[in-house]
CSV table of N, CA and C in Angstrom, one decimal:
chain,number,residue,atom,x,y,z
A,1,MET,N,24.1,35.8,10.1
A,1,MET,CA,23.3,36.5,11.7
A,1,MET,C,23.5,35.3,12.4
A,2,PHE,N,22.7,34.0,12.5
A,2,PHE,CA,23.0,33.2,12.7
A,2,PHE,C,24.2,32.1,12.9
A,3,GLY,N,25.3,32.7,13.8
A,3,GLY,CA,26.8,31.3,13.0
A,3,GLY,C,26.7,30.4,13.7
A,4,ARG,N,27.2,29.2,13.5
A,4,ARG,CA,27.6,28.1,14.0
A,4,ARG,C,27.6,27.5,15.4
A,5,LEU,N,26.2,26.7,15.9
A,5,LEU,CA,26.7,26.4,17.1
A,5,LEU,C,27.8,25.6,17.9
A,6,GLY,N,28.5,26.2,19.4
A,6,GLY,CA,29.2,25.4,19.4
A,6,GLY,C,29.4,24.6,21.0
A,7,ALA,N,30.0,24.1,21.4
A,7,ALA,CA,29.2,23.6,22.5
A,7,ALA,C,29.6,24.6,23.8
A,8,PRO,N,29.7,25.1,24.0
A,8,PRO,CA,29.0,26.3,25.2
A,8,PRO,C,27.8,26.6,24.4
A,9,GLU,N,27.7,27.2,23.4
A,9,GLU,CA,25.7,28.0,23.2
A,9,GLU,C,24.9,26.3,23.5
A,10,ILE,N,25.8,25.1,23.2
A,10,ILE,CA,25.0,24.4,23.2
A,10,ILE,C,24.3,23.8,24.8
A,11,ILE,N,25.6,23.7,25.8
A,11,ILE,CA,25.3,23.4,26.8
A,11,ILE,C,24.4,24.4,27.6
A,12,LEU,N,24.6,25.6,27.4
A,12,LEU,CA,23.7,27.1,27.8
A,12,LEU,C,22.2,26.8,27.1
A,13,ILE,N,21.8,26.2,25.8
A,13,ILE,CA,20.2,25.9,25.9
A,13,ILE,C,20.0,24.7,26.7
A,14,LEU,N,21.1,23.7,27.0
A,14,LEU,CA,20.5,22.9,27.6
A,14,LEU,C,20.4,22.9,29.1
A,15,VAL,N,20.6,23.9,29.8
A,15,VAL,CA,20.6,24.8,30.8
A,15,VAL,C,19.5,24.9,31.3
A,16,VAL,N,19.0,25.8,30.1
A,16,VAL,CA,17.8,26.6,30.5
A,16,VAL,C,16.7,25.5,29.1
A,17,ILE,N,16.8,24.9,29.1
A,17,ILE,CA,15.9,23.8,28.5
A,17,ILE,C,15.4,23.2,30.0
A,18,ILE,N,16.8,22.6,31.1
A,18,ILE,CA,16.3,21.8,32.0
A,18,ILE,C,15.6,23.0,33.3
A,19,LEU,N,16.1,23.9,33.3
A,19,LEU,CA,15.5,25.5,34.2
A,19,LEU,C,14.0,25.2,33.7
A,20,LEU,N,13.8,25.6,32.7
A,20,LEU,CA,12.6,26.1,32.5
A,20,LEU,C,11.3,24.0,32.7
A,21,PHE,N,12.3,23.3,32.2
A,21,PHE,CA,11.2,22.5,32.0
A,21,PHE,C,11.6,21.2,34.3
A,22,GLY,N,12.8,21.3,34.5
A,22,GLY,CA,12.7,20.8,35.3
A,22,GLY,C,12.8,19.4,35.2
A,23,ALA,N,14.1,19.1,35.5
A,23,ALA,CA,14.8,17.7,35.6
A,23,ALA,C,14.1,16.4,35.5
A,24,LYS,N,12.8,16.8,36.5
A,24,LYS,CA,12.3,15.3,37.1
A,24,LYS,C,10.5,15.1,35.5
A,25,LYS,N,10.9,16.5,35.0
A,25,LYS,CA,10.0,15.7,33.9
A,25,LYS,C,10.4,15.5,32.5
A,26,LEU,N,11.9,15.8,32.3
A,26,LEU,CA,12.6,15.5,31.2
A,26,LEU,C,12.6,14.0,30.6
A,27,PRO,N,12.8,13.0,31.6
A,27,PRO,CA,12.2,11.6,30.7
A,27,PRO,C,11.0,11.5,30.8
A,28,ASP,N,9.8,12.0,31.6
A,28,ASP,CA,8.6,11.7,31.3
A,28,ASP,C,8.6,12.0,29.6
A,29,MET,N,8.5,13.5,30.1
A,29,MET,CA,8.6,13.8,28.2
A,29,MET,C,9.4,13.0,27.3
A,30,ALA,N,10.7,13.0,27.4
A,30,ALA,CA,11.5,11.8,26.1
A,30,ALA,C,10.9,10.5,26.3
A,31,ARG,N,10.4,10.0,27.0
A,31,ARG,CA,9.8,8.9,27.2
A,31,ARG,C,8.3,8.9,26.4
A,32,SER,N,7.3,10.0,27.1
A,32,SER,CA,6.1,10.2,25.8
A,32,SER,C,6.2,10.5,24.1
A,33,LEU,N,7.6,11.2,24.1
A,33,LEU,CA,7.6,11.1,22.4
A,33,LEU,C,8.3,9.9,21.9
A,34,GLY,N,8.9,9.4,22.6
A,34,GLY,CA,9.1,8.0,22.2
A,34,GLY,C,8.1,7.1,21.9
A,35,LYS,N,7.4,7.2,22.8
A,35,LYS,CA,6.0,6.3,22.4
A,35,LYS,C,5.4,6.6,20.8
A,36,SER,N,4.9,8.3,21.4
A,36,SER,CA,4.4,9.1,20.3
A,36,SER,C,5.0,8.9,18.7
A,37,ALA,N,6.6,8.6,18.3
A,37,ALA,CA,7.2,8.3,17.5
A,37,ALA,C,6.6,6.5,16.9
A,38,ARG,N,6.9,5.8,18.2
A,38,ARG,CA,6.6,4.5,17.5
A,38,ARG,C,5.3,4.6,17.2
A,39,ILE,N,4.3,5.5,17.7
A,39,ILE,CA,2.6,5.1,17.3
A,39,ILE,C,3.3,5.8,16.1
A,40,LEU,N,3.5,6.8,15.4
A,40,LEU,CA,3.2,7.4,14.1
A,40,LEU,C,3.7,6.1,13.0
A,41,LYS,N,4.9,5.5,13.5
A,41,LYS,CA,5.7,4.9,12.5
A,41,LYS,C,4.8,3.6,12.7
A,42,SER,N,4.2,2.7,13.5
A,42,SER,CA,3.5,2.2,13.0
A,42,SER,C,2.3,2.4,12.4
A,43,GLU,N,1.8,3.0,12.4
A,43,GLU,CA,0.7,3.3,11.7
A,43,GLU,C,1.0,4.3,10.3
A,44,ALA,N,2.2,5.1,10.1
A,44,ALA,CA,2.3,5.1,8.8
A,44,ALA,C,2.7,3.4,8.0
A,45,LYS,N,3.4,2.5,8.5
A,45,LYS,CA,3.6,1.6,7.9
A,45,LYS,C,2.1,0.9,7.7
A,46,ALA,N,1.4,0.8,8.6
A,46,ALA,CA,0.0,-0.1,8.1
A,46,ALA,C,-1.0,1.1,7.3
A,47,MET,N,-0.7,2.0,7.4
A,47,MET,CA,-1.3,2.9,5.9
A,47,MET,C,-0.2,2.1,4.5
A,48,LYS,N,0.7,2.1,4.9
A,48,LYS,CA,1.8,1.8,3.4
A,48,LYS,C,0.9,-0.1,3.1
A,49,SER,N,1.2,-0.5,3.9
A,49,SER,CA,0.8,-1.5,3.6
A,49,SER,C,-0.6,-1.9,3.3
A,50,GLU,N,-1.7,-1.2,3.8
A,50,GLU,CA,-3.4,-0.9,3.1
A,50,GLU,C,-2.7,-0.5,1.8
A,51,GLY,N,-2.2,0.4,1.6
A,51,GLY,CA,-2.3,1.0,0.1
A,51,GLY,C,-1.6,-0.2,-0.8
A,52,GLN,N,-0.4,-0.7,-0.6
A,52,GLN,CA,-0.2,-1.9,-1.3
A,52,GLN,C,-1.0,-3.1,-1.4
A,53,ASP,N,-2.1,-3.4,0.0
A,53,ASP,CA,-2.9,-4.6,-0.9
A,53,ASP,C,-4.1,-4.1,-1.5
A,54,ASN,N,-4.7,-2.5,-1.3
A,54,ASN,CA,-5.9,-1.9,-2.1
A,54,ASN,C,-5.1,-2.1,-3.7
A,55,ALA,N,-3.9,-1.7,-3.4
A,55,ALA,CA,-3.8,-1.6,-5.0
A,55,ALA,C,-3.1,-2.7,-5.8
A,56,SER,N,-3.1,-4.0,-4.8
A,56,SER,CA,-2.6,-5.4,-5.6
A,56,SER,C,-4.5,-5.8,-6.2
A,57,ALA,N,-5.1,-5.6,-5.2
A,57,ALA,CA,-5.8,-6.8,-4.7
A,57,ALA,C,-7.1,-6.3,-6.0
A,58,PRO,N,-7.4,-7.6,-6.5
A,58,PRO,CA,-8.5,-6.8,-7.9
A,58,PRO,C,-10.2,-5.8,-7.6
A,59,SER,N,-10.1,-5.4,-8.6
A,59,SER,CA,-11.1,-4.6,-8.7
A,59,SER,C,-12.2,-5.6,-8.3
A,60,ALA,N,-13.6,-5.2,-7.1
A,60,ALA,CA,-14.4,-5.9,-7.4
A,60,ALA,C,-15.6,-5.2,-7.3
A,61,PRO,N,-17.0,-5.5,-7.5
A,61,PRO,CA,-17.9,-4.5,-7.1
A,61,PRO,C,-18.4,-4.9,-5.3
A,62,ALA,N,-18.5,-3.5,-4.5
A,62,ALA,CA,-18.2,-3.8,-2.8
A,62,ALA,C,-19.1,-4.4,-2.5
A,63,ASN,N,-19.9,-5.2,-1.8
A,63,ASN,CA,-21.1,-5.1,-1.3
A,63,ASN,C,-21.1,-4.9,0.6
A,64,ASP,N,-21.7,-3.9,0.9
A,64,ASP,CA,-21.8,-3.3,1.9
A,64,ASP,C,-22.7,-4.4,2.5
A,65,ASP,N,-23.4,-5.7,2.5
A,65,ASP,CA,-23.8,-6.3,3.0
A,65,ASP,C,-23.1,-7.4,3.8
A,66,GLN,N,-21.9,-7.3,3.1
A,66,GLN,CA,-20.9,-8.4,3.4
A,66,GLN,C,-19.5,-8.3,4.0
A,67,GLN,N,-19.5,-7.3,3.3
A,67,GLN,CA,-17.8,-6.8,3.8
A,67,GLN,C,-18.2,-5.8,5.0
A,68,THR,N,-16.8,-6.2,6.2
A,68,THR,CA,-17.3,-5.1,7.6
A,68,THR,C,-15.8,-4.9,7.4
A,69,PRO,N,-15.4,-3.8,8.0
A,69,PRO,CA,-13.7,-3.4,7.9
A,69,PRO,C,-13.1,-4.3,9.1
A,70,ALA,N,-12.0,-4.4,8.6
A,70,ALA,CA,-11.4,-4.9,9.8
A,70,ALA,C,-11.0,-4.2,10.9
A,71,GLN,N,-10.8,-4.5,12.0
A,71,GLN,CA,-10.7,-3.7,13.3
A,71,GLN,C,-8.9,-3.2,14.0
A,72,ARG,N,-8.6,-2.5,14.0
A,72,ARG,CA,-7.2,-2.5,14.5
A,72,ARG,C,-6.8,-1.9,15.6
A,73,THR,N,-6.1,-2.2,16.0
A,73,THR,CA,-5.9,-2.2,17.6
A,73,THR,C,-4.5,-1.7,17.7
A,74,ILE,N,-4.0,-0.1,18.7
A,74,ILE,CA,-2.9,-0.3,18.8
A,74,ILE,C,-2.7,-1.1,20.2
A,75,GLN,N,-1.7,-1.4,20.3
A,75,GLN,CA,-1.4,-2.2,21.7
A,75,GLN,C,-0.3,-1.6,22.2
A,76,ALA,N,-0.4,-1.4,23.4
A,76,ALA,CA,1.0,-1.0,24.4
A,76,ALA,C,1.9,-1.4,24.8
A,77,ALA,N,3.3,-1.3,25.1
A,77,ALA,CA,4.1,-1.7,25.4
A,77,ALA,C,3.8,-3.3,26.9
A,78,PRO,N,4.1,-4.3,27.2
A,78,PRO,CA,4.1,-4.9,28.1
A,78,PRO,C,4.5,-3.9,29.1
A,79,GLY,N,3.5,-3.9,30.5
A,79,GLY,CA,4.1,-3.0,32.0
A,79,GLY,C,3.4,-1.8,31.5
A,80,ASP,N,3.2,-1.2,30.5
A,80,ASP,CA,2.8,0.2,30.3
A,80,ASP,C,1.5,0.1,30.8
A,81,VAL,N,1.2,1.2,31.7
A,81,VAL,CA,0.0,1.1,32.3
A,81,VAL,C,-0.5,2.8,31.8
A,82,THR,N,-0.1,3.9,31.1
A,82,THR,CA,-0.4,5.0,31.2
A,82,THR,C,-1.1,5.3,29.9
A,83,SER,N,-0.6,4.4,29.0
A,83,SER,CA,-1.1,4.8,27.4
A,83,SER,C,-2.4,3.2,27.5
A,84,SER,N,-3.1,2.9,28.5
A,84,SER,CA,-3.8,1.6,28.4
A,84,SER,C,-5.7,2.6,27.9
A,85,ARG,N,-6.1,1.7,27.1
A,85,ARG,CA,-7.1,2.4,26.5
A,85,ARG,C,-8.2,1.7,27.4
A,86,PRO,N,-9.4,2.1,27.3
A,86,PRO,CA,-10.8,1.8,28.3
A,86,PRO,C,-11.3,0.7,27.4
A,87,VAL,N,-11.6,-0.3,28.3
A,87,VAL,CA,-12.2,-1.5,27.0
A,87,VAL,C,-14.1,-1.5,27.8
A,88,THR,N,-14.8,-1.6,26.7
A,88,THR,CA,-15.8,-1.3,27.1
A,88,THR,C,-16.5,-3.0,27.5
A,89,GLU,N,-16.6,-2.8,28.8
A,89,GLU,CA,-17.3,-4.0,29.9
A,89,GLU,C,-19.2,-3.6,29.8
A,90,PRO,N,-19.9,-5.2,29.8
A,90,PRO,CA,-20.9,-5.2,29.8
A,90,PRO,C,-21.1,-4.5,31.3
A,91,THR,N,-22.9,-3.7,31.2
A,91,THR,CA,-23.3,-2.6,32.5
A,91,THR,C,-24.0,-3.8,33.0
A,92,ASP,N,-24.0,-4.1,34.0
A,92,ASP,CA,-25.4,-4.4,34.8
A,92,ASP,C,-27.0,-3.8,34.7
A,93,THR,N,-27.4,-4.0,34.0
A,93,THR,CA,-28.6,-3.0,34.0
A,93,THR,C,-29.9,-3.6,34.9
A,94,THR,N,-29.9,-4.8,35.4
A,94,THR,CA,-30.7,-5.3,37.0
A,94,THR,C,-30.7,-4.3,38.0
A,95,LYS,N,-32.1,-3.8,38.0
A,95,LYS,CA,-32.0,-2.3,39.4
A,95,LYS,C,-32.1,-3.5,40.5
A,96,ARG,N,-31.3,-2.7,41.7
A,96,ARG,CA,-31.5,-4.1,43.0
A,96,ARG,C,-31.9,-3.1,43.8
């Protein structure tokens, strides 16, 4: 039913994609896809290293009062302001 895709078919598919999404949005879409892939890769690596750390750690009774989970932060690339996350800042509680 579906034969092999040749050069004319691939070109036709690319033209249709450009017409549907617009040439201006395609670089932004590719950039956001790349960022998502990097974040997914770093999270997968972190989960894998946590799994190895947990497997190699000796088992001891957990004390909830003494142990607090370490916070992990996903950092954006330098100069990247679109994926910045809001920071909790102290609020001024005094009334003026």
